[in-house]
XYZ file of N, CA and C in Angstrom:
390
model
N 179.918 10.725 -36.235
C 180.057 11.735 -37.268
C 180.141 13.102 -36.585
N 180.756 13.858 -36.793
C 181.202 15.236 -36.630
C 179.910 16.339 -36.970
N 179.777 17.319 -35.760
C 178.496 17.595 -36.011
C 178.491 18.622 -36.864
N 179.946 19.355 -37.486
C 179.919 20.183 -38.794
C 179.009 19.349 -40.155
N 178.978 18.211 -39.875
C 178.282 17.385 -41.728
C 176.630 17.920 -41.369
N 176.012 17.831 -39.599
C 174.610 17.842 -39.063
C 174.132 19.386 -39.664
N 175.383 20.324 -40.150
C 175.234 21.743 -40.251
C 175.220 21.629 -41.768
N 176.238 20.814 -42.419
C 176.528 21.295 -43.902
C 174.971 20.582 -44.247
N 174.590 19.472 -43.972
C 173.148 18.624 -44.369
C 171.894 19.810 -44.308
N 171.420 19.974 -43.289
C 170.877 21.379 -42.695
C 170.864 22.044 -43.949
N 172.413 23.059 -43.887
C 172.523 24.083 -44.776
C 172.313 23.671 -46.428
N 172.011 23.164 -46.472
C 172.115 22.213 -48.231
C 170.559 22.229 -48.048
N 170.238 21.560 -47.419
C 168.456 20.884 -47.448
C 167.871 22.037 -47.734
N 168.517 23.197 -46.846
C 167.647 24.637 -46.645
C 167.895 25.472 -47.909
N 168.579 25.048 -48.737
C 168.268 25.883 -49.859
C 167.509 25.156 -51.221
N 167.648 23.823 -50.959
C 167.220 22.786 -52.133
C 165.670 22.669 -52.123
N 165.354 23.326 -53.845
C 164.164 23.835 -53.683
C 164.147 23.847 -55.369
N 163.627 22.667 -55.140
C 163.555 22.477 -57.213
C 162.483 23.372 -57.701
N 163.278 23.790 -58.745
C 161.742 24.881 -59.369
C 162.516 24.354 -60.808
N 161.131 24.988 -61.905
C 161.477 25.689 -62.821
C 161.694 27.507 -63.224
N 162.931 27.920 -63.549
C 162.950 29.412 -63.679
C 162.257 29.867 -64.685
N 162.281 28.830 -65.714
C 161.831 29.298 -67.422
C 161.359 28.363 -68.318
N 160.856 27.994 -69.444
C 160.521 26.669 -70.232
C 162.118 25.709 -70.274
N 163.736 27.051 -70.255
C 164.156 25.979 -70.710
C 165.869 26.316 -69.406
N 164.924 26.580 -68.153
C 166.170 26.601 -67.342
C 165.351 26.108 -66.271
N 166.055 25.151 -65.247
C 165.564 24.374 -64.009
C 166.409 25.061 -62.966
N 166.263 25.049 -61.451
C 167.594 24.839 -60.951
C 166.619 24.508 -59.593
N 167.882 24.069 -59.046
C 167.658 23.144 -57.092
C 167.657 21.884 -56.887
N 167.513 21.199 -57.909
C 167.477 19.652 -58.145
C 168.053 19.207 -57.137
N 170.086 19.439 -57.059
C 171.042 19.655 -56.041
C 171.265 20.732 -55.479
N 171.508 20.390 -54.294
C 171.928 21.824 -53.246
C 173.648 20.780 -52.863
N 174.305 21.921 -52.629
C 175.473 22.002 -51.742
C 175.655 22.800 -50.507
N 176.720 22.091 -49.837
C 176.929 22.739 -48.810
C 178.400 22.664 -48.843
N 179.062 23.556 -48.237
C 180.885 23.481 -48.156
C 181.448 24.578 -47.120
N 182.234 24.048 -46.310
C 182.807 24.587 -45.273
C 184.224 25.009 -45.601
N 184.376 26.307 -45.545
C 185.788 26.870 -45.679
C 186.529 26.482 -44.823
N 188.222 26.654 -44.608
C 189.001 26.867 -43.728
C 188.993 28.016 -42.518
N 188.140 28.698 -43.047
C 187.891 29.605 -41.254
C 186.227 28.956 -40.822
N 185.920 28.144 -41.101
C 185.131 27.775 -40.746
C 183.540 27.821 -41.488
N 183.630 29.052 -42.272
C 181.830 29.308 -42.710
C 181.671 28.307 -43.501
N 180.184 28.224 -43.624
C 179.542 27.237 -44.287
C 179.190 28.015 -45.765
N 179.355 27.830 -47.132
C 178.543 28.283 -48.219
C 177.579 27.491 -48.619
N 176.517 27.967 -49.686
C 175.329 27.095 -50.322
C 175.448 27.415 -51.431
N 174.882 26.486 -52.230
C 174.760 26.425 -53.939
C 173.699 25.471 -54.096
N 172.631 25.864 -55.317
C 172.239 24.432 -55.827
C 172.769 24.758 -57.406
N 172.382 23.533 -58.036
C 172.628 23.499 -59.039
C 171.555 24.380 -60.647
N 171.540 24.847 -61.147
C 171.146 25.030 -62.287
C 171.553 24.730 -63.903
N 170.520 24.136 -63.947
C 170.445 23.466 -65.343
C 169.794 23.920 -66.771
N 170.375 23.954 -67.613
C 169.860 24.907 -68.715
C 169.408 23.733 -70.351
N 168.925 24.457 -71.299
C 168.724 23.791 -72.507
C 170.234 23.499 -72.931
N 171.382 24.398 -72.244
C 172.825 24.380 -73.284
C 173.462 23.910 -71.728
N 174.841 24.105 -72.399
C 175.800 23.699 -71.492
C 176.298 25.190 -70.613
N 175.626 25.838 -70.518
C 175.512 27.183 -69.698
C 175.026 27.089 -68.245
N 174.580 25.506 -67.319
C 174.594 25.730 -66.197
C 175.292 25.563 -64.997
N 174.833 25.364 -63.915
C 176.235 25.203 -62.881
C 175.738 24.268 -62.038
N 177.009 23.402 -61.507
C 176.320 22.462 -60.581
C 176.539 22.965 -59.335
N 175.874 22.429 -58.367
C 175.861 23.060 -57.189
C 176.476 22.870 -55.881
N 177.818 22.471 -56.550
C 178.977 22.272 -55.732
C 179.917 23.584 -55.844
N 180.227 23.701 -57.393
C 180.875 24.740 -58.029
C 180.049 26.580 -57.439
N 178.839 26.491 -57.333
C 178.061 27.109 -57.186
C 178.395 27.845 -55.467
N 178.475 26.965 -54.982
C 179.006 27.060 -53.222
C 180.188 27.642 -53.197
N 180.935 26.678 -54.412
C 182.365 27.288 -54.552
C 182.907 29.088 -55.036
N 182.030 29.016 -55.588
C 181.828 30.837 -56.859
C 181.257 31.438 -54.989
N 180.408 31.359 -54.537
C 180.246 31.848 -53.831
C 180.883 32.309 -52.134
N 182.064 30.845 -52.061
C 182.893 31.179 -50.784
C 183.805 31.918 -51.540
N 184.512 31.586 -52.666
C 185.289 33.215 -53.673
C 184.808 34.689 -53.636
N 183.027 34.902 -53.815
C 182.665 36.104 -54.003
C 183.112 36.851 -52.900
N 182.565 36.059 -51.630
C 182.824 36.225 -50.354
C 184.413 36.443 -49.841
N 185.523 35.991 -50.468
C 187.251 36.523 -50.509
C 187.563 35.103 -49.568
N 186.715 33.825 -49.770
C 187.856 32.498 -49.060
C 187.901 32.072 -50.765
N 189.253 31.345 -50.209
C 189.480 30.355 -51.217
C 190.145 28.725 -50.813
N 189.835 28.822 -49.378
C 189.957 26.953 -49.304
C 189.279 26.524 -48.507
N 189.069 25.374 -49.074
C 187.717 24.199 -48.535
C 188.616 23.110 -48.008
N 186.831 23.195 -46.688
C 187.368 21.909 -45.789
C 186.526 20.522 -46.057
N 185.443 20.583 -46.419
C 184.193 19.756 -46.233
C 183.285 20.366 -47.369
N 182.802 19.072 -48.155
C 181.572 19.244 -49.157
C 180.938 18.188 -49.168
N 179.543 18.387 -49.141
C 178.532 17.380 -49.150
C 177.290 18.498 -50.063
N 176.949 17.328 -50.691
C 175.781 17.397 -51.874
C 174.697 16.472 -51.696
N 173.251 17.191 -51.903
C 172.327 16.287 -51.569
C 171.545 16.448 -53.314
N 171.187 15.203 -53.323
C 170.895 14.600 -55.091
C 169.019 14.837 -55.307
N 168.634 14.770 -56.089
C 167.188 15.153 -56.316
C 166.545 14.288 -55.456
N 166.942 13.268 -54.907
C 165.992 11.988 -54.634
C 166.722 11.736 -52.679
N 167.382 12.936 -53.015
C 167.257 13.348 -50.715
C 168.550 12.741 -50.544
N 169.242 11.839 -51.026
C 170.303 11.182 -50.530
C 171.640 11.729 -51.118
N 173.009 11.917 -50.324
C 174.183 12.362 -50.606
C 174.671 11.635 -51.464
N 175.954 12.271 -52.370
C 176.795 11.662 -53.341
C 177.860 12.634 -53.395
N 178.898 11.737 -54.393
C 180.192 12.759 -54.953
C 179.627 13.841 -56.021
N 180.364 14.857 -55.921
C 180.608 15.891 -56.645
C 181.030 15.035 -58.316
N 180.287 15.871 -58.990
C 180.787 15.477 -60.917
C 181.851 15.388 -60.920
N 182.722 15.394 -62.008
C 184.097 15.617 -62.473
C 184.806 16.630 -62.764
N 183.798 17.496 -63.258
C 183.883 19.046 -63.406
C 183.966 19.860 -61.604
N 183.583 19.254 -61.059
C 183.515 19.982 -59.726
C 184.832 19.407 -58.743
N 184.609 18.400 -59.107
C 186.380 17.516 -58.724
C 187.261 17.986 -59.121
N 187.661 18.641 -60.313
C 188.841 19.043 -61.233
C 188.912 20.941 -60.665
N 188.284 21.353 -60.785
C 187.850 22.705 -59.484
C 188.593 23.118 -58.190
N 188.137 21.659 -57.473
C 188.635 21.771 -56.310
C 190.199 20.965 -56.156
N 190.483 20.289 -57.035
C 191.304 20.413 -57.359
C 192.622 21.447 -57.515
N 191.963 22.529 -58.701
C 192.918 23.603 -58.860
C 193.148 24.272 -58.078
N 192.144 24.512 -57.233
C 191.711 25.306 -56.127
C 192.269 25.219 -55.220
N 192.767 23.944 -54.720
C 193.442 23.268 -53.625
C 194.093 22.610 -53.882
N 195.332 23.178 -55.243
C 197.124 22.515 -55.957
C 198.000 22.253 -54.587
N 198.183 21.468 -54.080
C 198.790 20.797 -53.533
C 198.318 20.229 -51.767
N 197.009 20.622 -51.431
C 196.260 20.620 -50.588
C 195.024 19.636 -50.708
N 194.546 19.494 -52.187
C 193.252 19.142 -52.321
C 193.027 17.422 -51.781
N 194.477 17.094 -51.718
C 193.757 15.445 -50.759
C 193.432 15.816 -49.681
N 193.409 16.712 -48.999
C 192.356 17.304 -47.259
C 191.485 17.353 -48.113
N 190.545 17.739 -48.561
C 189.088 17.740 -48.846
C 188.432 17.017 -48.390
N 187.265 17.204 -47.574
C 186.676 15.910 -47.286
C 185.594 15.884 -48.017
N 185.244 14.870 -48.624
C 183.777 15.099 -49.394
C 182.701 14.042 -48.880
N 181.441 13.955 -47.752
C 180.300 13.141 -47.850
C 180.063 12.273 -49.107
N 180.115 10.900 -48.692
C 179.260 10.281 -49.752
C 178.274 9.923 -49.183
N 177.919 9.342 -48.199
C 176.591 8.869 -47.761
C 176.184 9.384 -46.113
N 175.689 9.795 -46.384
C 174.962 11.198 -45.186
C 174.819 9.813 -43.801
N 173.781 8.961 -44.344
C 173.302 8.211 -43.574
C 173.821 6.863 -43.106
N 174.773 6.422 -43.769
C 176.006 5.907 -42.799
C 177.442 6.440 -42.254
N 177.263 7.799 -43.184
C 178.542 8.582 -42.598
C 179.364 8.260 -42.988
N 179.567 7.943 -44.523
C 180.867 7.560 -45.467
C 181.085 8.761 -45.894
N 182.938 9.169 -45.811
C 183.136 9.961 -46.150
C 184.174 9.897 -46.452
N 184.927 10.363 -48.106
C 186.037 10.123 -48.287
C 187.050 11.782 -48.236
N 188.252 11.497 -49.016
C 189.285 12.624 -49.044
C 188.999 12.784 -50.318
N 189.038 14.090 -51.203
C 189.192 14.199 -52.657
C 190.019 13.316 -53.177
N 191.203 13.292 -52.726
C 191.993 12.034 -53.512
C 191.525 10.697 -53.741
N 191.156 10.162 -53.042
C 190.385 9.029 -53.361
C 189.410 8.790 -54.620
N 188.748 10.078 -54.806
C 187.989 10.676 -55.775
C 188.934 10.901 -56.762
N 189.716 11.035 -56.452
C 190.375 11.583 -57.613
C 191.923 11.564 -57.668
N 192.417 10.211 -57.428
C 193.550 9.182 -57.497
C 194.576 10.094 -58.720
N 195.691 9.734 -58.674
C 196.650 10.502 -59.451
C 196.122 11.494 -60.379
N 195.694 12.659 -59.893
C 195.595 13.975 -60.475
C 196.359 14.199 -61.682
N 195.952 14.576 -63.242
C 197.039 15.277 -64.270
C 198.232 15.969 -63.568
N 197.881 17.324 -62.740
C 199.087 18.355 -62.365
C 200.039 17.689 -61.406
């Protein structure tokens, strides 16, 4: 395994930090990590609300390599409440997606940290609508 995932894992762990903010908002459950095309790493976790007003913390990484003026991704890995990696939602798939119109099968996305499965967005996400 490529020792950029030893950095994105790292950088994810180091912000994932479940709290509650309020009676009826959570967030950290998930942390992300995602590596642009010049290389930086961003972080996100997720926040969760009583409504459909929160963000997951893929998208979250994502809002944030934007704030910052990148807009393409090389590598995303997400670590789940219970320590172990998975895919990004559907909502965060469809994102990177738009994000990356005619690019987004390079994506690489972690599924399992600890055998080092790792697929391409496309795979994830096999004949795209656009």
């Amino acid at each position: 395994m490529e020792k950029i995932w030893e950095e994105l894992y790292q950088a994810a762990k180091a912000v994932q930090n479940p709290r509650d903010l309020s009676e009826k908002i959570s967030a950290g459950g998930v942390a992300a990590a995602i590596e642009s095309a010049s290389g930086r790493v961003y972080t996100g976790v997720c926040v969760d609300t009583s409504s459909s007003l929160g963000i997951c913390a893929e998208r979250n990484a994502m809002f944030n390599m934007i704030t910052n003026g990148e807009n393409e991704i090389r590598r995303v890995l997400a670590i789940m409440p219970d320590g172990k990696t998975g895919a990004p939602c559907g909502a965060c798939r469809e994102f990177m997606a738009q994000l990356m119109m005619g690019r987004y099968q390079d994506v690489e996305i972690m599924l399992d940290y600890e055998t080092g499965k790792i697929v391409t967005l496309d795979v994830l996400t096999p004949k795209w609508w656009l």
